[in-house]
Amino acid sequence: MAKKEDVKVLERTYTVPLRKEYLKAPNWKRTPKAVIALKQFLAKHMKAKDIKLGKEVNDLIWKNGIRNPPHKIKVNVSKDKEGVVTAELFGLVKKEKKSKKEKKAAIKESKKEKKTEEHKKEEKN
């Protein structure tokens, strides 16, 4: 039998149809119904109960307000070892967060490079 440590992370891409579900709700509840439909779709297809939506996914669904959600949405979905499913917008490039120290060090390096370039120009003149 496989050990629990050998469980792989699932990663899939889905185009989730939302229109069929949110049309069942009144106009002023359509976008919340679309969010619920997305979570139900992911729970069914990824076989998990704990679903997390990314900030960009939420922003895209709510972009046109509470009455006009998108008809469908394309998401990258990943499931970790604990069974938590996270949905991120398709084609989104994740940015690595730098600490404050790393940012300051990068700024200092760029300033040093500028000074050396200016110094070299002055020497040539």
PDB file of C-alpha atoms in Angstrom:
ATOM      1  CA  MET A   1       0.000   0.000   0.000  1.00  0.00           C
ATOM      2  CA  ALA A   2       1.102   3.577  -0.629  1.00  0.00           C
ATOM      3  CA  LYS A   3       2.184   5.666   2.287  1.00  0.00           C
ATOM      4  CA  LYS A   4       0.542   8.999   3.003  1.00  0.00           C
ATOM      5  CA  GLU A   5       3.865  10.722   2.268  1.00  0.00           C
ATOM      6  CA  ASP A   6       3.719   9.541  -1.358  1.00  0.00           C
ATOM      7  CA  VAL A   7       0.482  11.427  -2.111  1.00  0.00           C
ATOM      8  CA  LYS A   8       1.001  13.660  -5.144  1.00  0.00           C
ATOM      9  CA  VAL A   9      -0.315  17.148  -5.620  1.00  0.00           C
ATOM     10  CA  LEU A  10      -3.057  17.341  -8.240  1.00  0.00           C
ATOM     11  CA  GLU A  11      -2.964  20.208 -10.697  1.00  0.00           C
ATOM     12  CA  ARG A  12      -5.623  20.680 -13.352  1.00  0.00           C
ATOM     13  CA  THR A  13      -7.119  23.376 -15.565  1.00  0.00           C
ATOM     14  CA  TYR A  14     -10.881  23.747 -15.815  1.00  0.00           C
ATOM     15  CA  THR A  15     -13.219  25.970 -17.783  1.00  0.00           C
ATOM     16  CA  VAL A  16     -16.149  26.269 -15.396  1.00  0.00           C
ATOM     17  CA  PRO A  17     -19.590  27.117 -16.841  1.00  0.00           C
ATOM     18  CA  LEU A  18     -21.401  29.493 -14.494  1.00  0.00           C
ATOM     19  CA  ARG A  19     -24.343  30.773 -16.553  1.00  0.00           C
ATOM     20  CA  LYS A  20     -26.594  27.735 -16.143  1.00  0.00           C
ATOM     21  CA  GLU A  21     -26.399  28.019 -12.368  1.00  0.00           C
ATOM     22  CA  TYR A  22     -26.580  31.757 -11.791  1.00  0.00           C
ATOM     23  CA  LEU A  23     -29.616  32.143 -14.069  1.00  0.00           C
ATOM     24  CA  LYS A  24     -31.550  30.165 -11.434  1.00  0.00           C
ATOM     25  CA  ALA A  25     -31.047  33.048  -8.969  1.00  0.00           C
ATOM     26  CA  PRO A  26     -32.655  36.507  -9.027  1.00  0.00           C
ATOM     27  CA  ASN A  27     -30.727  39.384 -10.610  1.00  0.00           C
ATOM     28  CA  TRP A  28     -29.513  40.846  -7.329  1.00  0.00           C
ATOM     29  CA  LYS A  29     -28.020  37.496  -6.189  1.00  0.00           C
ATOM     30  CA  ARG A  30     -26.350  36.292  -9.380  1.00  0.00           C
ATOM     31  CA  THR A  31     -22.683  36.823  -8.557  1.00  0.00           C
ATOM     32  CA  PRO A  32     -22.892  35.212  -5.097  1.00  0.00           C
ATOM     33  CA  LYS A  33     -24.630  32.267  -6.780  1.00  0.00           C
ATOM     34  CA  ALA A  34     -21.804  32.107  -9.357  1.00  0.00           C
ATOM     35  CA  VAL A  35     -19.229  31.898  -6.548  1.00  0.00           C
ATOM     36  CA  ILE A  36     -21.216  29.083  -4.928  1.00  0.00           C
ATOM     37  CA  ALA A  37     -21.502  27.295  -8.295  1.00  0.00           C
ATOM     38  CA  LEU A  38     -17.731  27.549  -8.824  1.00  0.00           C
ATOM     39  CA  LYS A  39     -17.029  26.082  -5.395  1.00  0.00           C
ATOM     40  CA  GLN A  40     -19.544  23.261  -5.964  1.00  0.00           C
ATOM     41  CA  PHE A  41     -17.978  22.454  -9.349  1.00  0.00           C
ATOM     42  CA  LEU A  42     -14.497  22.285  -7.831  1.00  0.00           C
ATOM     43  CA  ALA A  43     -15.691  20.213  -4.864  1.00  0.00           C
ATOM     44  CA  LYS A  44     -17.275  17.691  -7.225  1.00  0.00           C
ATOM     45  CA  HIS A  45     -14.390  17.430  -9.687  1.00  0.00           C
ATOM     46  CA  MET A  46     -11.503  17.578  -7.207  1.00  0.00           C
ATOM     47  CA  LYS A  47     -13.286  15.460  -4.552  1.00  0.00           C
ATOM     48  CA  ALA A  48     -12.630  17.868  -1.697  1.00  0.00           C
ATOM     49  CA  LYS A  49     -14.607  19.904   0.789  1.00  0.00           C
ATOM     50  CA  ASP A  50     -12.172  22.717   1.545  1.00  0.00           C
ATOM     51  CA  ILE A  51     -12.089  25.111  -1.444  1.00  0.00           C
ATOM     52  CA  LYS A  52     -10.069  28.357  -1.561  1.00  0.00           C
ATOM     53  CA  LEU A  53     -10.500  30.904  -4.355  1.00  0.00           C
ATOM     54  CA  GLY A  54      -7.658  33.221  -5.299  1.00  0.00           C
ATOM     55  CA  LYS A  55      -7.994  36.994  -5.138  1.00  0.00           C
ATOM     56  CA  GLU A  56      -7.820  37.360  -8.936  1.00  0.00           C
ATOM     57  CA  VAL A  57     -10.584  34.764  -9.450  1.00  0.00           C
ATOM     58  CA  ASN A  58     -12.829  36.606  -7.015  1.00  0.00           C
ATOM     59  CA  ASP A  59     -12.042  39.965  -8.627  1.00  0.00           C
ATOM     60  CA  LEU A  60     -12.858  38.603 -12.096  1.00  0.00           C
ATOM     61  CA  ILE A  61     -16.210  37.195 -10.964  1.00  0.00           C
ATOM     62  CA  TRP A  62     -17.169  40.450  -9.219  1.00  0.00           C
ATOM     63  CA  LYS A  63     -15.750  42.764 -11.922  1.00  0.00           C
ATOM     64  CA  ASN A  64     -19.143  43.566 -13.501  1.00  0.00           C
ATOM     65  CA  GLY A  65     -21.039  43.820 -10.234  1.00  0.00           C
ATOM     66  CA  ILE A  66     -23.582  41.665  -8.473  1.00  0.00           C
ATOM     67  CA  ARG A  67     -25.933  41.321 -11.460  1.00  0.00           C
ATOM     68  CA  ASN A  68     -23.541  40.410 -14.293  1.00  0.00           C
ATOM     69  CA  PRO A  69     -21.031  37.666 -13.506  1.00  0.00           C
ATOM     70  CA  PRO A  70     -19.054  36.096 -16.395  1.00  0.00           C
ATOM     71  CA  HIS A  71     -20.641  33.195 -18.282  1.00  0.00           C
ATOM     72  CA  LYS A  72     -17.610  30.971 -17.741  1.00  0.00           C
ATOM     73  CA  ILE A  73     -14.224  31.196 -16.098  1.00  0.00           C
ATOM     74  CA  LYS A  74     -10.945  29.349 -16.695  1.00  0.00           C
ATOM     75  CA  VAL A  75      -8.975  28.388 -13.588  1.00  0.00           C
ATOM     76  CA  ASN A  76      -5.871  26.439 -12.594  1.00  0.00           C
ATOM     77  CA  VAL A  77      -6.718  24.195  -9.666  1.00  0.00           C
ATOM     78  CA  SER A  78      -4.298  22.453  -7.319  1.00  0.00           C
ATOM     79  CA  LYS A  79      -4.900  20.093  -4.431  1.00  0.00           C
ATOM     80  CA  ASP A  80      -2.329  19.724  -1.666  1.00  0.00           C
ATOM     81  CA  LYS A  81      -1.598  16.833   0.679  1.00  0.00           C
ATOM     82  CA  GLU A  82      -4.076  18.022   3.298  1.00  0.00           C
ATOM     83  CA  GLY A  83      -6.906  18.054   0.740  1.00  0.00           C
ATOM     84  CA  VAL A  84      -7.144  21.837   0.424  1.00  0.00           C
ATOM     85  CA  VAL A  85      -8.063  22.898  -3.109  1.00  0.00           C
ATOM     86  CA  THR A  86      -6.919  26.318  -4.330  1.00  0.00           C
ATOM     87  CA  ALA A  87      -8.159  27.903  -7.549  1.00  0.00           C
ATOM     88  CA  GLU A  88      -6.076  30.553  -9.327  1.00  0.00           C
ATOM     89  CA  LEU A  89      -6.841  32.413 -12.525  1.00  0.00           C
ATOM     90  CA  PHE A  90      -5.575  30.672 -15.684  1.00  0.00           C
ATOM     91  CA  GLY A  91      -2.451  32.268 -17.128  1.00  0.00           C
ATOM     92  CA  LEU A  92      -1.620  34.144 -13.950  1.00  0.00           C
ATOM     93  CA  VAL A  93       2.090  34.424 -13.195  1.00  0.00           C
ATOM     94  CA  LYS A  94       2.820  34.199  -9.496  1.00  0.00           C
ATOM     95  CA  LYS A  95       5.175  36.848  -8.173  1.00  0.00           C
ATOM     96  CA  GLU A  96       7.620  35.919  -5.472  1.00  0.00           C
ATOM     97  CA  LYS A  97       7.375  38.147  -2.458  1.00  0.00           C
ATOM     98  CA  LYS A  98      10.615  39.715  -1.293  1.00  0.00           C
ATOM     99  CA  SER A  99      11.300  40.679   2.273  1.00  0.00           C
ATOM    100  CA  LYS A 100      12.082  44.267   3.199  1.00  0.00           C
ATOM    101  CA  LYS A 101      15.758  43.451   3.644  1.00  0.00           C
ATOM    102  CA  GLU A 102      16.001  41.963   0.145  1.00  0.00           C
ATOM    103  CA  LYS A 103      14.271  45.008  -1.359  1.00  0.00           C
ATOM    104  CA  LYS A 104      16.642  47.398   0.419  1.00  0.00           C
ATOM    105  CA  ALA A 105      19.670  45.376  -0.699  1.00  0.00           C
ATOM    106  CA  ALA A 106      18.469  45.428  -4.321  1.00  0.00           C
ATOM    107  CA  ILE A 107      17.989  49.220  -4.172  1.00  0.00           C
ATOM    108  CA  LYS A 108      21.484  49.722  -2.728  1.00  0.00           C
ATOM    109  CA  GLU A 109      23.015  47.578  -5.473  1.00  0.00           C
ATOM    110  CA  SER A 110      21.249  49.524  -8.204  1.00  0.00           C
ATOM    111  CA  LYS A 111      22.458  52.825  -6.682  1.00  0.00           C
ATOM    112  CA  LYS A 112      26.037  51.536  -6.558  1.00  0.00           C
ATOM    113  CA  GLU A 113      25.838  50.491 -10.210  1.00  0.00           C
ATOM    114  CA  LYS A 114      24.594  53.951 -11.218  1.00  0.00           C
ATOM    115  CA  LYS A 115      27.399  55.650  -9.294  1.00  0.00           C
ATOM    116  CA  THR A 116      30.067  53.462 -10.904  1.00  0.00           C
ATOM    117  CA  GLU A 117      28.633  54.167 -14.370  1.00  0.00           C
ATOM    118  CA  GLU A 118      28.644  57.924 -13.691  1.00  0.00           C
ATOM    119  CA  HIS A 119      32.191  57.734 -12.353  1.00  0.00           C
ATOM    120  CA  LYS A 120      33.371  55.906 -15.484  1.00  0.00           C
ATOM    121  CA  LYS A 121      31.740  58.543 -17.719  1.00  0.00           C
ATOM    122  CA  GLU A 122      33.460  61.326 -15.792  1.00  0.00           C
ATOM    123  CA  GLU A 123      36.833  59.610 -16.145  1.00  0.00           C
ATOM    124  CA  LYS A 124      36.395  59.321 -19.928  1.00  0.00           C
ATOM    125  CA  ASN A 125      35.590  63.027 -20.231  1.00  0.00           C
TER     126      ASN A 125
END
